[in-house]
Amino acid sequence: MTVGTVLITGGTGYIGSFTSLALLENDYNVVIVDNLYNSSKVALDRIELICGKRPVFYEADVTDEKALDDIFAEHPDIDSVIHFAALKAVGESSVIPLEYYRVNVGGSIALLRSMSKHDVTNIVFSSSATVYGDATRFENMIPIPEHCPIGPTNTYGRTKSMIEQVITDHVEAQRRNLKKADKPYEQWNGALLRYFNPCGAHPSGVMGEDPQGVPYNLLPLLGKVATGDMEKLKVFGTDYASRDGTAIRDYIHVLDLARGHLMALNYLREQKPGVKAWNLGSGRGSTVLEIIKAFSSVVGRDLPYEVVDRRPGDVLDLTANPALANKELQWKTELSMEDACADLWRWVSNNPQGYRQAPPAK
Ligand code: NAD
Ligand code: WQD
């Protein structure tokens, strides 16, 4: 029996593909829209390989409102959207800011407009811990709770905080207008999910992160060092006020993150809370050197690194307080950073070319 049908934008991407899998495994139908800018259709094969079901796929751009209208018209059973499609490279966002605002903010507006025309009224949005900026500027805000004032320090982060505002304003206006017209208004709901540092891969070793081009996140880079594609890792600064001088992040396994989307979607559909933000993190912070040690341990040898200057824009500590999601969404992480390292290594060593190689035999 099907629970419902969900449109997933960016569903062939890293987190989107794992969330599509989690939904299919929990009896949702999944329709994906993605322009394949940073992903590959092979992700669909891998989803099917793992769960025996294949999402419906449309290659289209989320800024194309007409294309979204056509998809909703073709699938009148869609009642919810999980919105991942975005550009996400922090450094690049300050080089081509208009492109980031056009795709991320413009794409979200096109999506909300199209949803409204087709009475699709639940939206789960990929926000980011980056909206908090440097939470250490406040006292007692580490681990970071949702009520910590936001203050993104880069263009990418500003697109995320703007979209949070756009969704909030739109959902609240829809609820007010419908209520005034004496129509059911509670069905308009939004979840703003602020992820900390997603990482890891499927334990089967057949599905993982496969960014086009050079990765810039710590764990994928360590993967490149382990396979010999990169000589060594650069550690960005050892002069932070942490236990070993390197910066602290909350690394969350992508399987836990995907399950968080399922729980948030279920919560919106059942509780109809309006718009709410939730942190999706483990509550456990790890330093860069601790990550290098954990990954080296699963690889079975010390991975080379050199210490360089701090990366501009980096902050000391981004660790989540996940208490609200624990309580309201009944969600908490079940996998550790060490599990993520082991799963990432299995993925990287089985698929050195990512999805650009033949899929494994069934
Ligand atoms: P990803 O790049 O793997 O996935 C994004 C997907 O969106 C890709 O498949 C890409 O092809 C697609 N896309 C991009 N522009 C599009 C467009 N105009 N139309 C249609 N599809 C488009 O990234 P991810 O790591 O899976 O991130 C998913 C979401 O989560 C993003 O919104 C990202 O900002 C957010 N997020 C990611 C992280 C992280 O560290 N990975 C952390 C916090 C938030
Ligand atoms: C993690 C730690 C680096 C690379 C970014 C985005 C954030 C979110 C997640 C989307 C930091 C250190 C890294 C390297 C290093 N994405 N590092 N050498 O910066 O915490 O978060 O991805 O929303 O918005 O900003 O993640 O993986 O780049 O870095 O020492 O070569 O590893 O300084 O302390 P970050 P990251």
Tab-separated table of C-alpha atoms and ligand atoms in Angstrom:
chain	number	residue	atom	x	y	z
A	1	MET	CA	0.000	0.000	0.000
A	2	THR	CA	1.256	3.466	-0.886
A	3	VAL	CA	1.460	6.136	1.815
A	4	GLY	CA	1.664	9.063	-0.609
A	5	THR	CA	3.548	10.484	-3.582
A	6	VAL	CA	6.385	12.941	-3.113
A	7	LEU	CA	8.226	15.118	-5.614
A	8	ILE	CA	11.940	15.223	-4.823
A	9	THR	CA	13.884	18.020	-6.494
A	10	GLY	CA	17.599	17.248	-6.763
A	11	GLY	CA	16.720	13.593	-6.156
A	12	THR	CA	19.632	12.097	-8.101
A	13	GLY	CA	22.116	14.094	-5.970
A	14	TYR	CA	23.891	12.858	-2.871
A	15	ILE	CA	21.344	13.457	-0.098
A	16	GLY	CA	18.391	13.382	-2.514
A	17	SER	CA	19.199	9.860	-3.724
A	18	PHE	CA	19.417	8.524	-0.146
A	19	THR	CA	16.169	10.266	0.766
A	20	SER	CA	14.459	8.849	-2.338
A	21	LEU	CA	15.628	5.401	-1.227
A	22	ALA	CA	14.354	5.931	2.342
A	23	LEU	CA	10.944	7.036	1.058
A	24	LEU	CA	10.620	4.123	-1.363
A	25	GLU	CA	11.592	1.726	1.434
A	26	ASN	CA	8.779	3.251	3.494
A	27	ASP	CA	6.055	2.852	0.875
A	28	TYR	CA	6.045	6.333	-0.618
A	29	ASN	CA	6.008	6.799	-4.390
A	30	VAL	CA	8.847	9.036	-5.510
A	31	VAL	CA	8.963	11.386	-8.498
A	32	ILE	CA	12.342	13.046	-9.052
A	33	VAL	CA	13.120	16.241	-10.917
A	34	ASP	CA	16.807	17.001	-11.476
A	35	ASN	CA	18.751	18.704	-14.275
A	36	LEU	CA	21.777	16.410	-13.632
A	37	TYR	CA	24.020	19.439	-13.142
A	38	ASN	CA	25.845	17.685	-10.290
A	39	SER	CA	24.578	14.101	-10.497
A	40	SER	CA	24.023	11.115	-12.720
A	41	LYS	CA	21.060	8.947	-13.691
A	42	VAL	CA	23.077	5.921	-12.513
A	43	ALA	CA	21.867	6.897	-9.010
A	44	LEU	CA	18.409	5.672	-10.124
A	45	ASP	CA	19.862	2.247	-11.012
A	46	ARG	CA	21.544	2.031	-7.620
A	47	ILE	CA	18.343	2.963	-5.778
A	48	GLU	CA	16.562	0.195	-7.694
A	49	LEU	CA	19.406	-2.238	-7.020
A	50	ILE	CA	19.046	-1.689	-3.272
A	51	CYS	CA	15.267	-1.548	-2.803
A	52	GLY	CA	13.826	-3.073	-5.969
A	53	LYS	CA	11.845	0.077	-6.804
A	54	ARG	CA	12.728	2.855	-9.228
A	55	PRO	CA	11.686	6.481	-8.829
A	56	VAL	CA	9.947	8.215	-11.736
A	57	PHE	CA	12.535	10.627	-13.186
A	58	TYR	CA	12.233	13.922	-15.065
A	59	GLU	CA	15.302	15.736	-16.352
A	60	ALA	CA	14.254	19.350	-15.873
A	61	ASP	CA	15.375	22.557	-14.218
A	62	VAL	CA	13.775	23.641	-10.978
A	63	THR	CA	13.769	27.260	-12.163
A	64	ASP	CA	11.504	26.198	-15.056
A	65	GLU	CA	8.033	26.776	-13.601
A	66	LYS	CA	6.289	25.476	-16.720
A	67	ALA	CA	8.200	22.167	-16.519
A	68	LEU	CA	7.186	21.850	-12.842
A	69	ASP	CA	3.550	22.637	-13.756
A	70	ASP	CA	3.611	19.811	-16.314
A	71	ILE	CA	5.022	17.341	-13.765
A	72	PHE	CA	2.417	18.215	-11.127
A	73	ALA	CA	-0.327	18.008	-13.769
A	74	GLU	CA	0.877	14.549	-14.772
A	75	HIS	CA	1.020	13.391	-11.124
A	76	PRO	CA	-2.087	14.760	-9.339
A	77	ASP	CA	-1.350	12.364	-6.464
A	78	ILE	CA	1.733	14.359	-5.367
A	79	ASP	CA	0.922	16.077	-2.059
A	80	SER	CA	4.417	16.940	-0.788
A	81	VAL	CA	7.786	18.126	-2.029
A	82	ILE	CA	11.277	17.614	-0.651
A	83	HIS	CA	13.417	20.361	-2.144
A	84	PHE	CA	17.140	19.583	-2.518
A	85	ALA	CA	17.938	21.085	-5.945
A	86	ALA	CA	20.516	23.821	-5.453
A	87	LEU	CA	24.046	24.976	-6.068
A	88	LYS	CA	26.076	24.312	-2.940
A	89	ALA	CA	29.739	25.290	-3.299
A	90	VAL	CA	30.475	27.914	-0.677
A	91	GLY	CA	33.596	29.305	-2.409
A	92	GLU	CA	31.961	29.458	-5.841
A	93	SER	CA	28.951	31.282	-4.397
A	94	SER	CA	31.031	34.407	-3.790
A	95	VAL	CA	32.407	34.269	-7.357
A	96	ILE	CA	29.038	33.908	-9.151
A	97	PRO	CA	26.494	35.148	-6.582
A	98	LEU	CA	23.767	35.943	-9.123
A	99	GLU	CA	23.780	32.345	-10.341
A	100	TYR	CA	23.390	31.165	-6.722
A	101	TYR	CA	20.486	33.535	-6.089
A	102	ARG	CA	18.895	32.641	-9.453
A	103	VAL	CA	19.039	28.864	-8.963
A	104	ASN	CA	18.603	28.592	-5.198
A	105	VAL	CA	16.209	31.438	-4.424
A	106	GLY	CA	14.642	31.703	-7.912
A	107	GLY	CA	14.230	27.925	-8.136
A	108	SER	CA	12.494	27.828	-4.748
A	109	ILE	CA	10.084	30.598	-5.785
A	110	ALA	CA	9.243	28.823	-9.056
A	111	LEU	CA	8.645	25.625	-7.076
A	112	LEU	CA	6.377	27.285	-4.479
A	113	ARG	CA	4.390	29.030	-7.227
A	114	SER	CA	3.887	25.779	-9.084
A	115	MET	CA	3.007	23.892	-5.882
A	116	SER	CA	0.374	26.523	-5.082
A	117	LYS	CA	-1.252	26.193	-8.505
A	118	HIS	CA	-1.541	22.429	-8.023
A	119	ASP	CA	-2.538	22.321	-4.349
A	120	VAL	CA	0.678	20.647	-3.289
A	121	THR	CA	1.003	21.946	0.229
A	122	ASN	CA	3.843	20.324	2.190
A	123	ILE	CA	7.445	21.334	1.621
A	124	VAL	CA	10.535	19.926	3.293
A	125	PHE	CA	13.523	22.148	2.572
A	126	SER	CA	17.283	21.434	2.633
A	127	SER	CA	18.628	24.205	4.749
A	128	SER	CA	22.045	24.146	6.357
A	129	ALA	CA	23.839	24.747	9.631
A	130	THR	CA	25.694	27.376	7.648
A	131	VAL	CA	22.730	29.738	8.278
A	132	TYR	CA	23.983	30.120	11.875
A	133	GLY	CA	27.361	31.506	10.784
A	134	ASP	CA	29.674	31.727	13.765
A	135	ALA	CA	27.555	30.680	16.761
A	136	THR	CA	30.558	31.076	19.073
A	137	ARG	CA	29.918	34.843	18.869
A	138	PHE	CA	27.163	34.249	21.422
A	139	GLU	CA	27.527	32.825	24.886
A	140	ASN	CA	26.154	29.335	25.517
A	141	MET	CA	25.098	28.633	21.926
A	142	ILE	CA	27.313	25.572	21.386
A	143	PRO	CA	25.830	23.021	20.802
A	144	ILE	CA	23.644	25.180	18.558
A	145	PRO	CA	19.878	25.214	19.220
A	146	GLU	CA	17.368	26.349	16.588
A	147	HIS	CA	16.727	29.593	18.488
A	148	CYS	CA	20.348	30.683	17.988
A	149	PRO	CA	20.145	33.875	15.884
A	150	ILE	CA	21.049	33.159	12.282
A	151	GLY	CA	23.808	35.122	10.530
A	152	PRO	CA	25.244	33.425	7.446
A	153	THR	CA	28.722	34.598	6.479
A	154	ASN	CA	28.749	33.613	2.804
A	155	THR	CA	26.530	33.954	-0.285
A	156	TYR	CA	25.536	30.287	-0.305
A	157	GLY	CA	24.414	30.547	3.320
A	158	ARG	CA	22.493	33.723	2.558
A	159	THR	CA	20.587	31.935	-0.236
A	160	LYS	CA	19.585	29.303	2.356
A	161	SER	CA	18.429	31.816	4.977
A	162	MET	CA	16.515	33.753	2.289
A	163	ILE	CA	14.741	30.603	1.126
A	164	GLU	CA	13.829	29.803	4.743
A	165	GLN	CA	12.208	33.255	4.877
A	166	VAL	CA	10.466	32.874	1.506
A	167	ILE	CA	8.985	29.510	2.559
A	168	THR	CA	7.922	30.882	5.941
A	169	ASP	CA	6.224	33.949	4.423
A	170	HIS	CA	4.499	31.901	1.722
A	171	VAL	CA	3.223	29.111	3.977
A	172	GLU	CA	1.983	31.607	6.578
A	173	ALA	CA	0.248	33.724	3.899
A	174	GLN	CA	-1.411	30.652	2.368
A	175	ARG	CA	-2.670	29.559	5.784
A	176	ARG	CA	-3.986	33.066	6.601
A	177	ASN	CA	-5.686	33.520	3.227
A	178	LEU	CA	-7.319	30.111	3.271
A	179	LYS	CA	-8.464	30.585	6.853
A	180	LYS	CA	-10.034	33.937	5.954
A	181	ALA	CA	-11.875	32.248	3.087
A	182	ASP	CA	-13.080	29.576	5.526
A	183	LYS	CA	-11.159	26.880	3.664
A	184	PRO	CA	-8.985	24.154	5.187
A	185	TYR	CA	-5.678	25.889	5.755
A	186	GLU	CA	-3.739	23.467	7.973
A	187	GLN	CA	-2.507	21.472	5.019
A	188	TRP	CA	0.107	24.157	4.194
A	189	ASN	CA	3.273	23.209	6.063
A	190	GLY	CA	7.017	23.613	5.806
A	191	ALA	CA	10.003	21.913	7.432
A	192	LEU	CA	13.294	23.821	7.370
A	193	LEU	CA	15.920	21.144	7.974
A	194	ARG	CA	19.280	22.555	8.984
A	195	TYR	CA	21.815	19.831	8.278
A	196	PHE	CA	25.216	19.816	9.885
A	197	ASN	CA	27.989	17.952	7.984
A	198	PRO	CA	26.486	15.090	5.932
A	199	CYS	CA	28.864	12.252	5.081
A	200	GLY	CA	29.120	8.509	4.507
A	201	ALA	CA	27.645	6.135	1.955
A	202	HIS	CA	25.362	3.110	1.729
A	203	PRO	CA	26.778	0.156	3.706
A	204	SER	CA	26.362	-2.044	0.606
A	205	GLY	CA	29.069	0.030	-1.101
A	206	VAL	CA	26.895	0.669	-4.199
A	207	MET	CA	25.606	4.183	-3.457
A	208	GLY	CA	27.448	7.278	-2.313
A	209	GLU	CA	28.478	10.816	-3.084
A	210	ASP	CA	29.638	11.382	-6.645
A	211	PRO	CA	30.160	15.088	-7.206
A	212	GLN	CA	31.109	16.263	-10.687
A	213	GLY	CA	34.586	17.832	-10.514
A	214	VAL	CA	36.896	18.194	-7.525
A	215	PRO	CA	35.358	17.716	-4.067
A	216	TYR	CA	35.965	20.343	-1.394
A	217	ASN	CA	34.487	18.700	1.705
A	218	LEU	CA	36.764	17.024	4.209
A	219	LEU	CA	35.675	13.381	3.942
A	220	PRO	CA	35.457	13.132	0.126
A	221	LEU	CA	38.915	14.753	0.006
A	222	LEU	CA	40.264	12.183	2.454
A	223	GLY	CA	38.779	9.524	0.158
A	224	LYS	CA	40.862	10.973	-2.701
A	225	VAL	CA	44.002	10.862	-0.535
A	226	ALA	CA	43.274	7.240	0.384
A	227	THR	CA	42.878	6.184	-3.283
A	228	GLY	CA	46.071	8.029	-4.261
A	229	ASP	CA	44.215	10.606	-6.429
A	230	MET	CA	45.525	13.280	-4.088
A	231	GLU	CA	48.931	13.328	-2.505
A	232	LYS	CA	47.907	14.694	0.889
A	233	LEU	CA	45.203	16.551	2.738
A	234	LYS	CA	45.608	20.182	3.694
A	235	VAL	CA	44.494	20.775	7.276
A	236	PHE	CA	43.093	24.299	7.438
A	237	GLY	CA	44.530	25.654	10.665
A	238	THR	CA	45.665	24.157	13.955
A	239	ASP	CA	45.279	27.374	15.956
A	240	TYR	CA	41.581	27.059	16.855
A	241	ALA	CA	40.524	27.011	20.500
A	242	SER	CA	39.656	23.298	20.381
A	243	ARG	CA	41.118	20.209	22.076
A	244	ASP	CA	43.728	19.711	19.310
A	245	GLY	CA	43.669	23.127	17.615
A	246	THR	CA	41.562	22.053	14.580
A	247	ALA	CA	37.954	23.046	13.883
A	248	ILE	CA	34.989	21.074	15.185
A	249	ARG	CA	32.053	19.840	13.081
A	250	ASP	CA	29.073	17.571	13.645
A	251	TYR	CA	29.382	14.802	11.033
A	252	ILE	CA	26.083	13.073	10.300
A	253	HIS	CA	25.687	9.838	8.360
A	254	VAL	CA	23.659	10.319	5.174
A	255	LEU	CA	21.406	7.343	6.085
A	256	ASP	CA	20.433	9.096	9.336
A	257	LEU	CA	19.921	12.329	7.434
A	258	ALA	CA	17.679	10.635	4.858
A	259	ARG	CA	15.599	9.109	7.666
A	260	GLY	CA	15.314	12.615	9.159
A	261	HIS	CA	13.559	13.751	5.967
A	262	LEU	CA	11.139	10.843	6.203
A	263	MET	CA	10.343	11.711	9.829
A	264	ALA	CA	9.917	15.418	9.030
A	265	LEU	CA	7.613	14.624	6.124
A	266	ASN	CA	5.506	12.307	8.283
A	267	TYR	CA	5.379	15.007	10.982
A	268	LEU	CA	4.157	17.661	8.528
A	269	ARG	CA	1.499	15.374	7.121
A	270	GLU	CA	0.261	14.240	10.542
A	271	GLN	CA	0.772	17.240	12.869
A	272	LYS	CA	0.264	20.090	10.366
A	273	PRO	CA	2.437	22.471	12.397
A	274	GLY	CA	2.861	25.354	9.906
A	275	VAL	CA	6.537	26.205	9.364
A	276	LYS	CA	9.233	24.934	11.717
A	277	ALA	CA	13.019	24.628	11.684
A	278	TRP	CA	14.847	21.562	12.985
A	279	ASN	CA	18.551	20.850	13.336
A	280	LEU	CA	19.622	17.509	11.908
A	281	GLY	CA	22.891	16.669	13.607
A	282	SER	CA	24.236	14.132	16.080
A	283	GLY	CA	25.182	16.497	18.900
A	284	ARG	CA	28.716	15.113	18.808
A	285	GLY	CA	31.536	17.323	17.535
A	286	SER	CA	34.712	15.925	15.945
A	287	THR	CA	37.886	17.808	15.079
A	288	VAL	CA	39.628	17.598	11.704
A	289	LEU	CA	42.444	15.540	13.225
A	290	GLU	CA	39.942	13.136	14.802
A	291	ILE	CA	38.347	12.627	11.380
A	292	ILE	CA	41.733	11.973	9.774
A	293	LYS	CA	42.470	9.421	12.507
A	294	ALA	CA	39.099	7.675	12.162
A	295	PHE	CA	39.338	7.492	8.367
A	296	SER	CA	42.981	6.339	8.493
A	297	SER	CA	41.906	3.598	10.853
A	298	VAL	CA	39.325	2.153	8.410
A	299	VAL	CA	41.766	2.480	5.502
A	300	GLY	CA	44.406	0.709	7.583
A	301	ARG	CA	47.266	3.200	7.238
A	302	ASP	CA	48.137	6.766	8.196
A	303	LEU	CA	46.921	9.227	5.582
A	304	PRO	CA	49.366	12.058	4.835
A	305	TYR	CA	48.441	15.645	5.630
A	306	GLU	CA	50.073	19.033	5.993
A	307	VAL	CA	48.959	21.964	8.100
A	308	VAL	CA	48.225	25.168	6.192
A	309	ASP	CA	46.547	28.482	7.131
A	310	ARG	CA	42.932	28.676	8.161
A	311	ARG	CA	40.448	28.663	5.266
A	312	PRO	CA	38.781	32.095	5.115
A	313	GLY	CA	35.196	31.976	6.400
A	314	ASP	CA	35.674	28.796	8.491
A	315	VAL	CA	34.389	28.879	12.063
A	316	LEU	CA	35.625	27.110	15.195
A	317	ASP	CA	32.616	24.981	16.062
A	318	LEU	CA	29.411	23.879	14.341
A	319	THR	CA	27.912	21.230	16.606
A	320	ALA	CA	24.152	20.708	16.686
A	321	ASN	CA	21.830	20.604	19.600
A	322	PRO	CA	19.405	18.083	18.067
A	323	ALA	CA	17.020	17.964	21.066
A	324	LEU	CA	14.063	19.443	19.177
A	325	ALA	CA	14.237	16.913	16.331
A	326	ASN	CA	14.792	14.131	18.914
A	327	LYS	CA	11.608	15.147	20.702
A	328	GLU	CA	9.257	16.315	17.962
A	329	LEU	CA	10.323	14.228	14.974
A	330	GLN	CA	11.190	11.176	17.108
A	331	TRP	CA	14.456	11.219	15.213
A	332	LYS	CA	17.995	10.838	16.379
A	333	THR	CA	21.179	9.641	14.756
A	334	GLU	CA	21.803	5.918	15.003
A	335	LEU	CA	25.113	5.774	13.150
A	336	SER	CA	28.439	7.266	14.209
A	337	MET	CA	31.078	9.273	12.407
A	338	GLU	CA	33.187	6.062	12.475
A	339	ASP	CA	30.365	4.186	10.686
A	340	ALA	CA	30.303	6.958	8.082
A	341	CYS	CA	34.074	6.618	7.571
A	342	ALA	CA	33.815	2.840	7.105
A	343	ASP	CA	30.883	3.159	4.661
A	344	LEU	CA	32.582	5.967	2.746
A	345	TRP	CA	35.739	3.873	2.358
A	346	ARG	CA	33.731	0.888	1.077
A	347	TRP	CA	32.012	3.156	-1.478
A	348	VAL	CA	35.233	4.857	-2.592
A	349	SER	CA	37.279	1.690	-2.868
A	350	ASN	CA	34.490	-0.188	-4.739
A	351	ASN	CA	33.745	2.753	-7.052
A	352	PRO	CA	36.924	4.772	-7.631
A	353	GLN	CA	35.211	6.417	-10.622
A	354	GLY	CA	31.982	6.982	-8.714
A	355	TYR	CA	28.958	6.398	-10.944
A	356	ARG	CA	31.065	6.789	-14.101
A	357	GLN	CA	31.703	3.060	-14.248
A	358	ALA	CA	29.519	0.061	-15.019
A	359	PRO	CA	27.024	-0.746	-12.257
A	360	PRO	CA	27.865	-3.854	-10.246
A	361	ALA	CA	26.119	-7.084	-11.255
A	362	LYS	CA	22.981	-7.907	-9.270
B	1	NAD	P1	24.109	17.523	-4.705
B	1	NAD	O1	24.786	18.523	-5.573
B	1	NAD	O2	24.615	16.134	-4.730
B	1	NAD	O3	22.549	17.501	-5.024
B	1	NAD	C1	21.865	18.600	-5.568
B	1	NAD	C2	21.117	18.113	-6.787
B	1	NAD	O4	20.405	19.221	-7.344
B	1	NAD	C3	22.041	17.566	-7.874
B	1	NAD	O5	21.565	16.313	-8.302
B	1	NAD	C4	21.960	18.606	-8.995
B	1	NAD	O6	22.109	18.034	-10.266
B	1	NAD	C5	20.557	19.165	-8.751
B	1	NAD	N1	20.385	20.525	-9.273
B	1	NAD	C6	21.216	21.582	-9.148
B	1	NAD	N2	20.687	22.655	-9.767
B	1	NAD	C7	19.497	22.268	-10.276
B	1	NAD	C8	18.484	22.915	-11.031
B	1	NAD	N3	18.589	24.195	-11.390
B	1	NAD	N4	17.389	22.205	-11.393
B	1	NAD	C9	17.276	20.893	-11.051
B	1	NAD	N5	18.198	20.233	-10.348
B	1	NAD	C10	19.298	20.905	-9.958
B	1	NAD	O7	24.135	18.121	-3.237
B	1	NAD	P2	23.737	17.458	-1.855
B	1	NAD	O8	24.945	17.396	-1.027
B	1	NAD	O9	22.931	16.241	-2.068
B	1	NAD	O10	22.831	18.615	-1.262
B	1	NAD	C11	21.423	18.588	-1.398
B	1	NAD	C12	20.847	19.814	-0.738
B	1	NAD	O11	21.259	19.856	0.629
B	1	NAD	C13	21.304	21.136	-1.347
B	1	NAD	O12	20.216	22.026	-1.315
B	1	NAD	C14	22.394	21.598	-0.413
B	1	NAD	O13	22.514	22.994	-0.427
B	1	NAD	C15	21.862	21.098	0.917
B	1	NAD	N6	22.893	20.877	1.930
B	1	NAD	C16	23.966	20.090	1.636
B	1	NAD	C17	24.946	19.876	2.589
B	1	NAD	C18	26.168	19.054	2.279
B	1	NAD	O14	27.194	19.229	2.945
B	1	NAD	N7	26.114	18.134	1.323
B	1	NAD	C19	24.811	20.458	3.862
B	1	NAD	C20	23.692	21.247	4.130
B	1	NAD	C21	22.737	21.443	3.145
B	2	WQD	C1	34.959	20.499	7.453
B	2	WQD	C2	36.176	20.839	8.295
B	2	WQD	C3	37.518	22.605	7.372
B	2	WQD	C4	38.762	20.506	3.797
B	2	WQD	C5	30.517	22.939	4.347
B	2	WQD	C6	29.617	24.093	4.049
B	2	WQD	C7	28.306	23.925	4.756
B	2	WQD	C8	27.692	22.567	4.484
B	2	WQD	C9	28.659	21.469	4.724
B	2	WQD	C10	26.198	22.823	2.633
B	2	WQD	C11	36.412	22.340	8.397
B	2	WQD	C12	38.289	21.303	7.399
B	2	WQD	C13	38.171	20.804	5.009
B	2	WQD	C14	40.172	20.383	3.721
B	2	WQD	C15	40.304	20.851	6.067
B	2	WQD	N1	27.302	22.445	3.112
B	2	WQD	N2	38.930	20.986	6.116
B	2	WQD	N3	40.872	20.561	4.886
B	2	WQD	O1	33.097	23.899	5.797
B	2	WQD	O2	32.135	22.588	7.758
B	2	WQD	O3	30.783	22.940	5.746
B	2	WQD	O4	29.871	21.714	3.994
B	2	WQD	O5	25.298	23.386	3.171
B	2	WQD	O6	27.502	24.956	4.310
B	2	WQD	O7	30.248	25.284	4.460
B	2	WQD	O8	32.654	21.404	5.609
B	2	WQD	O9	33.873	19.473	4.759
B	2	WQD	O10	34.445	21.757	3.853
B	2	WQD	O11	35.052	21.192	6.204
B	2	WQD	O12	41.002	21.030	7.072
B	2	WQD	O13	40.773	20.155	2.670
B	2	WQD	O14	37.336	20.300	7.640
B	2	WQD	O15	38.356	23.673	7.717
B	2	WQD	O16	36.887	22.589	9.678
B	2	WQD	P1	32.234	22.805	6.282
B	2	WQD	P2	34.009	20.923	5.007
